[in-house]
GROMACS .gro file of N, CA, C and O in nm:
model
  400
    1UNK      N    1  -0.638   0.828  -1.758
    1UNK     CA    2  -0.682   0.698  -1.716
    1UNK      C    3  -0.789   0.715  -1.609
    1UNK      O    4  -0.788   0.810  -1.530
    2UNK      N    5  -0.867   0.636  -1.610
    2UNK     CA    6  -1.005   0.581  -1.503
    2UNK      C    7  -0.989   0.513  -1.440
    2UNK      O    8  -0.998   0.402  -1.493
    3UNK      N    9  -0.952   0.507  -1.278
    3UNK     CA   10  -0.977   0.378  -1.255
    3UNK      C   11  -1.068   0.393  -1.142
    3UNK      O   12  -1.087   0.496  -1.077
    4UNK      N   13  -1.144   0.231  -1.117
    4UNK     CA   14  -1.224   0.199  -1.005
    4UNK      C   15  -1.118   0.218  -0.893
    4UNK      O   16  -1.003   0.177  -0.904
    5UNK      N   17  -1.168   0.289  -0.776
    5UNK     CA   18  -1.096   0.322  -0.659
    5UNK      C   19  -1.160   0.294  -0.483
    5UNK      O   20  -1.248   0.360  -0.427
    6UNK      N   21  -1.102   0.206  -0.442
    6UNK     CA   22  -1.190   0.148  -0.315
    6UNK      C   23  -1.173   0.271  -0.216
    6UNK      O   24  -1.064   0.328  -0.209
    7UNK      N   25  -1.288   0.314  -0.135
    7UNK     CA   26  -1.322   0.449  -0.080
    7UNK      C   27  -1.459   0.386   0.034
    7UNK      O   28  -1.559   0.314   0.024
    8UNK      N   29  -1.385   0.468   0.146
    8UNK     CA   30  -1.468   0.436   0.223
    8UNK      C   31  -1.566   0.544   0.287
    8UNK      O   32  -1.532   0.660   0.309
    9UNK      N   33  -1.663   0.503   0.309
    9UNK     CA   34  -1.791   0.628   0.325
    9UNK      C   35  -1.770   0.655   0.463
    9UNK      O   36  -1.739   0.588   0.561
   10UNK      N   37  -1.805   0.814   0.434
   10UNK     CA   38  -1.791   0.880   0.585
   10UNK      C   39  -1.961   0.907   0.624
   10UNK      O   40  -2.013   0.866   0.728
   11UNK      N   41  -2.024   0.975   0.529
   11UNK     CA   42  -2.114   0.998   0.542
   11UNK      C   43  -2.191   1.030   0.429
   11UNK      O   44  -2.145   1.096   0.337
   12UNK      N   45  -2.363   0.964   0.432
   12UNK     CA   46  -2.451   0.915   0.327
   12UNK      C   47  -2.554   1.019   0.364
   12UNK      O   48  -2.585   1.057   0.477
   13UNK      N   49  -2.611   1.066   0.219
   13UNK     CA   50  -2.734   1.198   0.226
   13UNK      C   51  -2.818   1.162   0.165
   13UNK      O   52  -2.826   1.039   0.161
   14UNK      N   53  -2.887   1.213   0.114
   14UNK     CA   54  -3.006   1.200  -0.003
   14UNK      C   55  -3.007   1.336  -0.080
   14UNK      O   56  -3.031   1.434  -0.010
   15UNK      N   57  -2.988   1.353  -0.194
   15UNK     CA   58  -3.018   1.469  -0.267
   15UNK      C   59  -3.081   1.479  -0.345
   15UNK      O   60  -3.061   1.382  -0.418
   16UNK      N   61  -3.176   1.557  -0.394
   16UNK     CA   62  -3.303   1.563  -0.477
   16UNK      C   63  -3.322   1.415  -0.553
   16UNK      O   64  -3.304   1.395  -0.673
   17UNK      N   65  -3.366   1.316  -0.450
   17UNK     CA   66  -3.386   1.213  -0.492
   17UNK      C   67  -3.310   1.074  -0.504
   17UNK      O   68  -3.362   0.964  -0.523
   18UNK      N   69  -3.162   1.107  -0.489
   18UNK     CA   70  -3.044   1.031  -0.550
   18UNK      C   71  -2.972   1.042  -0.395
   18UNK      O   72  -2.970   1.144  -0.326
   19UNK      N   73  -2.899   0.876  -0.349
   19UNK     CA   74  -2.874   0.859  -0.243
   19UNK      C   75  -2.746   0.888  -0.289
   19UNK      O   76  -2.701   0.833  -0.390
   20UNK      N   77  -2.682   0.972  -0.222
   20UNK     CA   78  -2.541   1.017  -0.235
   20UNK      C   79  -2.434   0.986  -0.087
   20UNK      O   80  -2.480   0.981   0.027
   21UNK      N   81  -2.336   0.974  -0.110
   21UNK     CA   82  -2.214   0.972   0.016
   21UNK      C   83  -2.097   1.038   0.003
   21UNK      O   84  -2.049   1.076  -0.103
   22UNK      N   85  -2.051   1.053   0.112
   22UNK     CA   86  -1.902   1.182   0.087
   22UNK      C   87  -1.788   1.014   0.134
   22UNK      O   88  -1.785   0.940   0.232
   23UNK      N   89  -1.728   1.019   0.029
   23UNK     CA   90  -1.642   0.902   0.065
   23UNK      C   91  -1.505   0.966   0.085
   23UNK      O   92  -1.475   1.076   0.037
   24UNK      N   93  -1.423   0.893   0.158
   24UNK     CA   94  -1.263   0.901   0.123
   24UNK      C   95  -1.219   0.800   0.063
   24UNK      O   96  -1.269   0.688   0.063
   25UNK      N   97  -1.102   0.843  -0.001
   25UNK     CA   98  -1.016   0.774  -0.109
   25UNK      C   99  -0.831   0.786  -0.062
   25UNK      O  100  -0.738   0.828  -0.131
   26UNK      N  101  -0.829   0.741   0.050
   26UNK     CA  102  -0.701   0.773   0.074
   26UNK      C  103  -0.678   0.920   0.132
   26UNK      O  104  -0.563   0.961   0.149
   27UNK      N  105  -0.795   1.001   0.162
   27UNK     CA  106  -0.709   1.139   0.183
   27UNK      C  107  -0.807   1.216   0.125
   27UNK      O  108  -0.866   1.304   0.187
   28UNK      N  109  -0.833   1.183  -0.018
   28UNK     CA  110  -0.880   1.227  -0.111
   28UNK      C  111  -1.031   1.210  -0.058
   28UNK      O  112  -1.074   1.097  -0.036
   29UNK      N  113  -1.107   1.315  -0.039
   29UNK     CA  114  -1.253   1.304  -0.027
   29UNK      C  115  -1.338   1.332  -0.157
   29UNK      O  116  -1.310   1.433  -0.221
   30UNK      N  117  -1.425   1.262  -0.195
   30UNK     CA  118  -1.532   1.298  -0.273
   30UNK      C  119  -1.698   1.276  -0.284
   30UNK      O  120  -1.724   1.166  -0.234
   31UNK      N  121  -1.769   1.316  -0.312
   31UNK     CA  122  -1.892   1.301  -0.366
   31UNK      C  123  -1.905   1.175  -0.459
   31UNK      O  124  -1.857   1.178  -0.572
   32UNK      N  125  -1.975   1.055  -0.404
   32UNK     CA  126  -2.049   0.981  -0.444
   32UNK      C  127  -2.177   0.924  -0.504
   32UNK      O  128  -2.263   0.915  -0.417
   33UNK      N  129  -2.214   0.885  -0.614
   33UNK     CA  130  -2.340   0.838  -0.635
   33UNK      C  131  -2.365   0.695  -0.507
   33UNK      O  132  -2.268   0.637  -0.458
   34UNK      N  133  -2.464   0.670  -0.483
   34UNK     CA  134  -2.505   0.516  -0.413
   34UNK      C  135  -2.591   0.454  -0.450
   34UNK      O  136  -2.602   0.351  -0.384
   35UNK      N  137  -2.695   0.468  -0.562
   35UNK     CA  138  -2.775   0.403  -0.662
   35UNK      C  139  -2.752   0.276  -0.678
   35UNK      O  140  -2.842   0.197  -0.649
   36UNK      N  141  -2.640   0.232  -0.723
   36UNK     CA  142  -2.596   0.087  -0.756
   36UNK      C  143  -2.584   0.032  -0.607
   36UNK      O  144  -2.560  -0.088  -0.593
   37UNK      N  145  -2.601   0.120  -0.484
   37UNK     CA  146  -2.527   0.041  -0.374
   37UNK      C  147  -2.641   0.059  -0.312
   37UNK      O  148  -2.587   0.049  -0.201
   38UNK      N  149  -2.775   0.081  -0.279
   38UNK     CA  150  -2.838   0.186  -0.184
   38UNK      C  151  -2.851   0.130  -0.033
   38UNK      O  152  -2.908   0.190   0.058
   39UNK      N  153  -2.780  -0.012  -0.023
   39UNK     CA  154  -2.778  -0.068   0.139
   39UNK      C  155  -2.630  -0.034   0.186
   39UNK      O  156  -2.617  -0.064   0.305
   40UNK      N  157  -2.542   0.005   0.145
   40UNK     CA  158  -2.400   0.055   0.153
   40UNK      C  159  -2.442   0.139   0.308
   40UNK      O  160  -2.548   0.201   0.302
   41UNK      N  161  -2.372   0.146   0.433
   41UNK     CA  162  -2.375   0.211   0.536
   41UNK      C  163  -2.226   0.281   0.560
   41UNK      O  164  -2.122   0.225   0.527
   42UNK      N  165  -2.232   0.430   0.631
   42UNK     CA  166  -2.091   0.476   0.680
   42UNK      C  167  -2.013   0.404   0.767
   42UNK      O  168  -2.034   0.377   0.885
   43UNK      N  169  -1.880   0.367   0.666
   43UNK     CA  170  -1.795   0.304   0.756
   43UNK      C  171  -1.732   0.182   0.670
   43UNK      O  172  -1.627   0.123   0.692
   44UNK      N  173  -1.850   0.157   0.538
   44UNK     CA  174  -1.823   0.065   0.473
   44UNK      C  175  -1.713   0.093   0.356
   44UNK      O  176  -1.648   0.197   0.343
   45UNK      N  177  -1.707  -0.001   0.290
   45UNK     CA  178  -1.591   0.052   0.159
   45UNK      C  179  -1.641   0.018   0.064
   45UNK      O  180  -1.720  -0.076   0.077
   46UNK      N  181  -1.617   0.081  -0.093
   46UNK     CA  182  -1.676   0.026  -0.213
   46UNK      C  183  -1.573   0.057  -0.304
   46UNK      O  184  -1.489   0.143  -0.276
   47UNK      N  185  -1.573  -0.019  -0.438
   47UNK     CA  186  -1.524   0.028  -0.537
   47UNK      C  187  -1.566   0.134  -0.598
   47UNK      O  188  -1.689   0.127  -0.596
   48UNK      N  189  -1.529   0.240  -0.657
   48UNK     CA  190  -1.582   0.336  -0.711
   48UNK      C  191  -1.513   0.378  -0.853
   48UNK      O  192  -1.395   0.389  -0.885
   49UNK      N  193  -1.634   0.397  -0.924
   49UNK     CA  194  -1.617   0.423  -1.084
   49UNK      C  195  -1.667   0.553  -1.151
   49UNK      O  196  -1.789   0.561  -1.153
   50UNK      N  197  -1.612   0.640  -1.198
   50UNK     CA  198  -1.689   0.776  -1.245
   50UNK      C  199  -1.780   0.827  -1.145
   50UNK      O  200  -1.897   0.838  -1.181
   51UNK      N  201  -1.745   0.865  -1.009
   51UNK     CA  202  -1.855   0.902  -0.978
   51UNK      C  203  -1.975   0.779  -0.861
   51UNK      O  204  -2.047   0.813  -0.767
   52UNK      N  205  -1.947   0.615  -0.928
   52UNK     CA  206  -2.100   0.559  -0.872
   52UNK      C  207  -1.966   0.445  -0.775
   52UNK      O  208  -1.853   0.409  -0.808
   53UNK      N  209  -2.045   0.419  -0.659
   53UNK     CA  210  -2.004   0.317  -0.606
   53UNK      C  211  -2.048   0.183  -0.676
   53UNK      O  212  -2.144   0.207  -0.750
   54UNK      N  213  -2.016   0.071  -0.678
   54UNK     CA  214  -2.043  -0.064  -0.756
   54UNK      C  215  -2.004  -0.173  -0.699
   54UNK      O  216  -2.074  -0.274  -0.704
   55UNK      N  217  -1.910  -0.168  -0.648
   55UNK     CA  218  -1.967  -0.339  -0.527
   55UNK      C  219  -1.911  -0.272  -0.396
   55UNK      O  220  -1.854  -0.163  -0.400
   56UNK      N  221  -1.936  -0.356  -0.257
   56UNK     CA  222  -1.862  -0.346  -0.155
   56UNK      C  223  -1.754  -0.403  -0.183
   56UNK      O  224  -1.719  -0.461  -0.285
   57UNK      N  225  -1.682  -0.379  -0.048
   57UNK     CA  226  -1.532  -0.437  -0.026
   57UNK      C  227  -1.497  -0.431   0.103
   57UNK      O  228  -1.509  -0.334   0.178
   58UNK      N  229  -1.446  -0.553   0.133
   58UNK     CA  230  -1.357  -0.574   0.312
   58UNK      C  231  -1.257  -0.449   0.327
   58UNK      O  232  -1.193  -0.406   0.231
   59UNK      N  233  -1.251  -0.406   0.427
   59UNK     CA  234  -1.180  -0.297   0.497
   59UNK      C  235  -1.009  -0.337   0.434
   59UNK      O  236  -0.930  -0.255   0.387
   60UNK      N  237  -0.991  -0.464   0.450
   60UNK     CA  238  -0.828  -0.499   0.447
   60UNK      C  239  -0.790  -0.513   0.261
   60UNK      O  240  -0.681  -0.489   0.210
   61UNK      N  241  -0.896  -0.551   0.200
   61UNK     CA  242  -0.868  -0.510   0.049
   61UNK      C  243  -0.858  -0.387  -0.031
   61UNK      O  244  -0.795  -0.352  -0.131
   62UNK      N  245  -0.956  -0.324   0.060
   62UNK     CA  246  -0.965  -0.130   0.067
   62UNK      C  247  -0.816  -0.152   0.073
   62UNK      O  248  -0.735  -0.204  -0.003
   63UNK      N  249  -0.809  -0.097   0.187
   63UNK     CA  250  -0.648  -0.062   0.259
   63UNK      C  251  -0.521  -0.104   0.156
   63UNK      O  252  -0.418  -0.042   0.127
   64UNK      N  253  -0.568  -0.233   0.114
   64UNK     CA  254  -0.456  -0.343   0.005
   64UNK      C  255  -0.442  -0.246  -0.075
   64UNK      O  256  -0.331  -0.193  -0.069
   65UNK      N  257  -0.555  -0.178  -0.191
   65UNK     CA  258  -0.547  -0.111  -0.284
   65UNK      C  259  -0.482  -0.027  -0.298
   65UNK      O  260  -0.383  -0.009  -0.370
   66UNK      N  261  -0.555   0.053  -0.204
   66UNK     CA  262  -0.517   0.221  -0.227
   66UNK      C  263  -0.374   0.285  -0.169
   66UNK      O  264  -0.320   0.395  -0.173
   67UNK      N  265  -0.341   0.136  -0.108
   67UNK     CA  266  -0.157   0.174  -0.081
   67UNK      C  267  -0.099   0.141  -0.192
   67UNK      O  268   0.009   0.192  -0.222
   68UNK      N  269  -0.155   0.057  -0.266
   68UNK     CA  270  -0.088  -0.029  -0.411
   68UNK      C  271  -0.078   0.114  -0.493
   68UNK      O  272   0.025   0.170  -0.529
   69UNK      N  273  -0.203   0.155  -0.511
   69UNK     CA  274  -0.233   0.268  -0.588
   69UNK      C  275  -0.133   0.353  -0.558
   69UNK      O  276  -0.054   0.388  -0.646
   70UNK      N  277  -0.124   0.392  -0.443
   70UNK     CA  278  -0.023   0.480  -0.377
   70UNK      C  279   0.095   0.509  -0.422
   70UNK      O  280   0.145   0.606  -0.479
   71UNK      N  281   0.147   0.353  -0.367
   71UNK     CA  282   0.310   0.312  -0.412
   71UNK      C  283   0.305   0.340  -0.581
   71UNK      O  284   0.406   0.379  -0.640
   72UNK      N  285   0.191   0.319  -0.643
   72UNK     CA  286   0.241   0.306  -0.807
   72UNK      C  287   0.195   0.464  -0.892
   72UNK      O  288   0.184   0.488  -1.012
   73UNK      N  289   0.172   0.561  -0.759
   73UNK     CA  290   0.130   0.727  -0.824
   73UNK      C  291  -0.006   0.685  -0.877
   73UNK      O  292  -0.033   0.777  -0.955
   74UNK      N  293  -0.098   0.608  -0.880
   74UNK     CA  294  -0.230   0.600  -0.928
   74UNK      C  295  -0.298   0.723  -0.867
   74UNK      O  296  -0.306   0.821  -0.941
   75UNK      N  297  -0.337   0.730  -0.770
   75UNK     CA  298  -0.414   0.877  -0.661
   75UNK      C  299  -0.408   0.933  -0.728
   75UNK      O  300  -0.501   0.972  -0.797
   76UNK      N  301  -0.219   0.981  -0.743
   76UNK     CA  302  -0.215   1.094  -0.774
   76UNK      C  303  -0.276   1.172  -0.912
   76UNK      O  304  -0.302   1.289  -0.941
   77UNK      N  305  -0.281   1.064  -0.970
   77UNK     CA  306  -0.333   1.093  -1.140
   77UNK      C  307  -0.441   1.056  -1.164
   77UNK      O  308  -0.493   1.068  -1.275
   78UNK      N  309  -0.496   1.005  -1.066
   78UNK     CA  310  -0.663   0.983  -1.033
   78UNK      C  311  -0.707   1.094  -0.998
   78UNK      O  312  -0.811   1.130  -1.052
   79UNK      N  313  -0.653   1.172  -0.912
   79UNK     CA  314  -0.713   1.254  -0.808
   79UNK      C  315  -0.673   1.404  -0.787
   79UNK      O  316  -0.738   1.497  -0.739
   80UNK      N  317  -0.534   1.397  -0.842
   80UNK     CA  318  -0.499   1.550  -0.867
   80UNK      C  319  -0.524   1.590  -0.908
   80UNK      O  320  -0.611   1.558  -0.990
   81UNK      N  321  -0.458   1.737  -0.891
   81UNK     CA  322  -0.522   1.874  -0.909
   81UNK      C  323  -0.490   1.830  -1.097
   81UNK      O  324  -0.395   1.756  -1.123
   82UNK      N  325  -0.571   1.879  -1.199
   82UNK     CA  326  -0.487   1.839  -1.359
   82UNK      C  327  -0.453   1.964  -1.405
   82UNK      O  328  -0.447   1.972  -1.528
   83UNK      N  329  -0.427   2.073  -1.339
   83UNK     CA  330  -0.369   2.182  -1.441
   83UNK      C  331  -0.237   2.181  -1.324
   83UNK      O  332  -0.145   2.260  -1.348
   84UNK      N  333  -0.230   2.129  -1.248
   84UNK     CA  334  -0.075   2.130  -1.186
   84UNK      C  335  -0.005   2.045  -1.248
   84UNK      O  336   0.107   2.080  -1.284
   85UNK      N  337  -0.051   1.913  -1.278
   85UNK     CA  338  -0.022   1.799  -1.360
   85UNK      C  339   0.028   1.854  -1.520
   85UNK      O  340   0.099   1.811  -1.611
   86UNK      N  341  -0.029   1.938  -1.502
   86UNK     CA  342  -0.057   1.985  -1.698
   86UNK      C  343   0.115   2.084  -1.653
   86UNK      O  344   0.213   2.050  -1.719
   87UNK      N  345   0.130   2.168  -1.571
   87UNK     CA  346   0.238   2.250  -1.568
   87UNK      C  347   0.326   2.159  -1.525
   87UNK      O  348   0.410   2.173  -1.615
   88UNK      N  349   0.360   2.097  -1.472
   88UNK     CA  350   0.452   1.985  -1.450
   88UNK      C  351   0.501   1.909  -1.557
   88UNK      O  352   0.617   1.870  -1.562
   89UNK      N  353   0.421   1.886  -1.639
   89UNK     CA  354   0.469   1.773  -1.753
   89UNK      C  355   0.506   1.891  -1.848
   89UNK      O  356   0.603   1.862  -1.917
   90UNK      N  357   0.455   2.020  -1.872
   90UNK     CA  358   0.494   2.110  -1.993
   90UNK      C  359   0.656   2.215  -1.932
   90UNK      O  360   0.699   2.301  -2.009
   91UNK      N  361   0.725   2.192  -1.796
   91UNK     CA  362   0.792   2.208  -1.720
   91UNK      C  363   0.876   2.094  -1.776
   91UNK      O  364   0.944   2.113  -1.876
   92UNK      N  365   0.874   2.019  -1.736
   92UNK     CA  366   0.984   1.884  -1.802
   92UNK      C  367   1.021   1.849  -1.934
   92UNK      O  368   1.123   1.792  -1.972
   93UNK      N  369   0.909   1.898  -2.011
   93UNK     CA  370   0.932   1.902  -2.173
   93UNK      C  371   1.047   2.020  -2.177
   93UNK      O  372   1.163   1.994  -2.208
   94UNK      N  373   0.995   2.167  -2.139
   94UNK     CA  374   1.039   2.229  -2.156
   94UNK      C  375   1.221   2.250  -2.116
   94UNK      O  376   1.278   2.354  -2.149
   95UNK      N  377   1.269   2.177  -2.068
   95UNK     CA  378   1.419   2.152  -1.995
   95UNK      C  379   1.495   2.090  -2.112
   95UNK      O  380   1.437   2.035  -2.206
   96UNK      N  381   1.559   2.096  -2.106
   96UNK     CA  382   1.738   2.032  -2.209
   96UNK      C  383   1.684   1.886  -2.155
   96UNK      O  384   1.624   1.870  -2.049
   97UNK      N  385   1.720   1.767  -2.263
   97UNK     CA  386   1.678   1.607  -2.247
   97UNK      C  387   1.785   1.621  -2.104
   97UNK      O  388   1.729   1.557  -2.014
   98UNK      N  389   1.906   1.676  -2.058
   98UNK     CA  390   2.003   1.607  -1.964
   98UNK      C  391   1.991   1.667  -1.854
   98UNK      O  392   2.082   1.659  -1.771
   99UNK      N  393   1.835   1.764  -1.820
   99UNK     CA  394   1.817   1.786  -1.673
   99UNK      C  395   1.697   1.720  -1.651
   99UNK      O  396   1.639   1.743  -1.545
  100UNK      N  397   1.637   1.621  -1.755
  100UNK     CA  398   1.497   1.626  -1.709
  100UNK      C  399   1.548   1.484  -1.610
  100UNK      O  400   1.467   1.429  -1.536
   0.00000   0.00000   0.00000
């Protein structure tokens, strides 16, 4: 699954051309496109999709989300590691149906 994830920018660069930002996501830091956003400043929050930021967002709807996300393991399957994910689920298959 994909989802848009509200992330707030720490800090905005420019790289060969393309306005980029290092956002957090709960914890989770990543590399941003800012193309769709290019007035977006550090400190602000956006939704984020594959990669591109796509609208702003109030600090307290940020916050709303990404605890929602939280509480419902979204992050984690957004954002984790996927070959730990991958041994974990082939770990639980692998067990008798009455320990999993």
């Amino acid at each position: 699954m994909c989802l848009a994830v509200p992330g707030k920018v720490l800090e905005i660069e420019e790289r060969d051309g393309t306005k980029m930002a290092t956002v957090d996501f709960g914890g989770v830091v990543k590399e941003v496109c800012l193309e769709y956003l290019p007035d977006l400043r550090v400190g602000e929050y956006a939704i984020v999709h594959v990669g591109f930021a796509l609208q702003r967002l109030d600090e307290e709807s940020a916050r709303q989300t990404l605890a929602l996300f939280g509480n419902l393991g979204l992050l984690e399957e957004e954002f984790g590691d996927p070959w730990q994910q991958a041994a974990a689920e082939a770990g639980a298959q692998s067990r008798p149906e009455g320990e999993r």
